[in-house]
Amino acid sequence: MRPLSLLPQDVVVLAKLLGYAGRRPPLVRMAVDLALSVSQVHAALNRLAAARLVLKDARESRPNAKNVEEFLVHGVKYMFPAVRGHVVRGMPTSYAAPPLNRQISSGPDLPPVWPLATGRDRGVAFEPLYRTAPLAARADAHLYEILALLDALRDGRARERSLAEREISRRVRRAHA
């Protein structure tokens, strides 16, 4: 039997599921919202279920809140470490994006940005969890915030990580209260 391996797009699918508050739409809608194919979303949900991050039945997939919180706060940074690049135009992430940008100032340093041709901000390239994540995040503020918080965990300083941990935990618990 082949060991289970989560893929970066699985984390993006999981982050999107948190925004549905237990009422997942059809796979086609999720695929469009995430700029993924239906088969990618379906495979991601199956891998997430096998990893016990999602409770799945024939018609629904719900995040397993306790496991999701632990995985997002403690696991993502090790499975998908941050990769930084050169100065580019893009979309702010990590501490430079909501909600952390209201609590942390970037100071004189260039902020981390997801490279995006249509981006208005100049910063240091920060590779997103999955290549389509910035496109999906532009259309969904909740998804954008979760992905930016995960980026703060993946590559942030101690204060950024601490704030991101608290915020992710709060959001996971609120989504499934």
Short mmCIF file of C-alpha atoms in Angstrom, two decimals:
data_model
loop_
_atom_site.label_atom_id
_atom_site.label_comp_id
_atom_site.label_asym_id
_atom_site.label_seq_id
_atom_site.Cartn_x
_atom_site.Cartn_y
_atom_site.Cartn_z
CA MET A 1 0.00 0.00 0.00
CA ARG A 2 1.30 3.44 -0.95
CA PRO A 3 1.71 5.89 1.95
CA LEU A 4 -0.57 8.91 2.08
CA SER A 5 0.94 12.16 0.88
CA LEU A 6 -0.96 15.38 1.14
CA LEU A 7 -0.36 17.85 -1.67
CA PRO A 8 -0.22 21.64 -1.40
CA GLN A 9 -3.57 22.05 -3.16
CA ASP A 10 -5.13 19.87 -0.45
CA VAL A 11 -4.36 22.59 2.10
CA VAL A 12 -6.01 25.17 -0.16
CA VAL A 13 -9.11 22.94 -0.46
CA LEU A 14 -9.13 22.50 3.33
CA ALA A 15 -8.86 26.27 3.84
CA LYS A 16 -11.79 26.79 1.48
CA LEU A 17 -13.86 24.19 3.38
CA LEU A 18 -13.43 26.24 6.55
CA GLY A 19 -15.29 29.10 4.90
CA TYR A 20 -18.35 27.00 4.12
CA ALA A 21 -19.29 26.48 7.80
CA GLY A 22 -20.20 22.83 7.27
CA ARG A 23 -22.26 23.33 4.08
CA ARG A 24 -19.95 22.31 1.25
CA PRO A 25 -21.27 23.21 -2.21
CA PRO A 26 -21.05 20.83 -5.18
CA LEU A 27 -17.54 19.91 -6.31
CA VAL A 28 -18.00 21.86 -9.53
CA ARG A 29 -18.59 25.08 -7.54
CA MET A 30 -15.54 24.41 -5.36
CA ALA A 31 -13.41 23.73 -8.42
CA VAL A 32 -14.44 27.00 -10.05
CA ASP A 33 -13.91 28.93 -6.80
CA LEU A 34 -10.42 27.47 -6.36
CA ALA A 35 -9.32 27.54 -10.02
CA LEU A 36 -8.82 23.78 -9.85
CA SER A 37 -10.34 20.92 -11.80
CA VAL A 38 -13.19 18.87 -10.34
CA SER A 39 -10.90 15.83 -10.26
CA GLN A 40 -8.28 17.79 -8.28
CA VAL A 41 -10.89 18.83 -5.71
CA HIS A 42 -12.28 15.29 -5.49
CA ALA A 43 -8.81 13.78 -5.04
CA ALA A 44 -7.93 16.43 -2.44
CA LEU A 45 -11.06 15.64 -0.43
CA ASN A 46 -10.20 11.93 -0.54
CA ARG A 47 -6.63 12.57 0.66
CA LEU A 48 -7.91 14.90 3.40
CA ALA A 49 -10.40 12.23 4.51
CA ALA A 50 -7.67 9.57 4.55
CA ALA A 51 -5.55 11.91 6.70
CA ARG A 52 -8.53 12.33 9.08
CA LEU A 53 -8.68 16.06 8.41
CA VAL A 54 -12.09 15.82 6.76
CA LEU A 55 -15.13 13.79 7.77
CA LYS A 56 -16.62 12.60 4.50
CA ASP A 57 -19.83 10.86 3.60
CA ALA A 58 -21.55 10.39 0.25
CA ARG A 59 -22.90 13.95 0.06
CA GLU A 60 -20.78 16.07 2.34
CA SER A 61 -17.23 16.80 3.49
CA ARG A 62 -16.72 18.60 6.79
CA PRO A 63 -13.42 19.56 8.39
CA ASN A 64 -12.56 17.56 11.50
CA ALA A 65 -12.00 20.70 13.61
CA LYS A 66 -9.61 19.33 16.25
CA ASN A 67 -7.36 17.63 13.69
CA VAL A 68 -7.53 20.56 11.27
CA GLU A 69 -6.46 23.02 13.95
CA GLU A 70 -3.51 20.85 14.95
CA PHE A 71 -2.45 20.27 11.34
CA LEU A 72 -2.73 23.89 10.23
CA VAL A 73 -0.99 25.32 13.29
CA HIS A 74 1.74 22.70 13.64
CA GLY A 75 2.05 20.68 10.43
CA VAL A 76 1.79 22.90 7.36
CA LYS A 77 5.02 24.80 8.09
CA TYR A 78 6.99 21.54 8.04
CA MET A 79 5.26 19.92 5.07
CA PHE A 80 5.26 23.03 2.89
CA PRO A 81 8.08 25.36 3.98
CA ALA A 82 8.23 28.86 2.56
CA VAL A 83 10.16 29.57 -0.61
CA ARG A 84 11.16 33.17 -1.17
CA GLY A 85 12.41 34.73 -4.38
CA HIS A 86 13.31 38.04 -5.94
CA VAL A 87 11.53 41.38 -5.81
CA VAL A 88 8.33 41.21 -7.87
CA ARG A 89 4.85 42.69 -8.20
CA GLY A 90 2.16 40.69 -6.55
CA MET A 91 -0.46 40.23 -3.87
CA PRO A 92 0.54 40.76 -0.21
CA THR A 93 0.64 37.71 2.03
CA SER A 94 1.73 36.69 5.53
CA TYR A 95 1.97 39.70 7.88
CA ALA A 96 1.45 42.13 4.97
CA ALA A 97 -2.10 40.86 4.30
CA PRO A 98 -5.28 40.88 6.35
CA PRO A 99 -5.76 40.18 9.18
CA LEU A 100 -2.15 40.53 10.43
CA ASN A 101 -1.45 43.76 8.52
CA ARG A 102 -3.67 45.54 11.06
CA GLN A 103 -1.38 44.39 13.89
CA ILE A 104 2.08 44.25 12.32
CA SER A 105 3.94 46.84 10.29
CA SER A 106 6.45 45.72 7.66
CA GLY A 107 8.73 48.63 8.49
CA PRO A 108 11.42 49.39 5.92
CA ASP A 109 11.52 45.81 4.57
CA LEU A 110 9.69 44.86 1.40
CA PRO A 111 6.62 42.78 2.27
CA PRO A 112 6.13 39.19 1.12
CA VAL A 113 3.91 38.94 -1.97
CA TRP A 114 2.55 36.13 -4.08
CA PRO A 115 3.89 36.80 -7.58
CA LEU A 116 0.98 37.95 -9.71
CA ALA A 117 1.21 39.74 -13.05
CA THR A 118 -1.74 41.95 -12.14
CA GLY A 119 -0.45 42.65 -8.62
CA ARG A 120 -0.19 46.26 -7.48
CA ASP A 121 2.24 45.73 -4.61
CA ARG A 122 5.99 45.42 -4.86
CA GLY A 123 7.64 42.93 -2.52
CA VAL A 124 9.69 39.79 -2.08
CA ALA A 125 8.24 36.82 -3.96
CA PHE A 126 6.67 34.27 -1.62
CA GLU A 127 5.66 31.04 -3.33
CA PRO A 128 1.98 30.32 -2.55
CA LEU A 129 0.91 26.92 -1.30
CA TYR A 130 -0.44 26.19 -4.77
CA ARG A 131 -0.11 28.14 -8.00
CA THR A 132 -3.83 28.97 -8.29
CA ALA A 133 -4.20 30.05 -4.65
CA PRO A 134 -3.72 33.79 -5.34
CA LEU A 135 -6.43 33.72 -8.03
CA ALA A 136 -8.87 32.01 -5.68
CA ALA A 137 -7.90 34.32 -2.80
CA ARG A 138 -8.63 37.44 -4.85
CA ALA A 139 -12.24 36.34 -5.14
CA ASP A 140 -12.68 35.18 -1.52
CA ALA A 141 -11.58 37.36 1.42
CA HIS A 142 -11.99 34.54 3.95
CA LEU A 143 -9.78 32.19 1.93
CA TYR A 144 -7.25 34.99 1.41
CA GLU A 145 -6.96 35.58 5.15
CA ILE A 146 -6.56 31.88 6.00
CA LEU A 147 -3.86 31.41 3.33
CA ALA A 148 -2.03 34.57 4.46
CA LEU A 149 -2.14 33.32 8.08
CA LEU A 150 -0.70 29.99 6.95
CA ASP A 151 2.09 31.86 5.17
CA ALA A 152 2.86 33.71 8.42
CA LEU A 153 3.22 30.30 10.07
CA ARG A 154 5.34 28.96 7.21
CA ASP A 155 7.88 31.78 7.31
CA GLY A 156 7.07 34.33 9.97
CA ARG A 157 9.00 35.62 12.91
CA ALA A 158 7.98 34.55 16.42
CA ARG A 159 5.40 37.34 16.94
CA GLU A 160 3.84 36.77 13.50
CA ARG A 161 3.64 33.03 14.08
CA SER A 162 2.09 33.50 17.52
CA LEU A 163 -0.59 35.87 16.21
CA ALA A 164 -1.27 33.58 13.23
CA GLU A 165 -1.59 30.51 15.47
CA ARG A 166 -4.17 32.22 17.67
CA GLU A 167 -6.12 33.53 14.70
CA ILE A 168 -6.20 30.19 12.86
CA SER A 169 -7.28 28.37 16.02
CA ARG A 170 -10.03 30.92 16.60
CA ARG A 171 -11.28 30.63 13.02
CA VAL A 172 -11.29 26.82 12.98
CA ARG A 173 -13.22 26.71 16.25
CA ARG A 174 -15.66 29.40 15.11
CA ALA A 175 -16.29 27.63 11.80
CA HIS A 176 -17.37 24.49 13.62
CA ALA A 177 -18.97 25.73 16.79
#
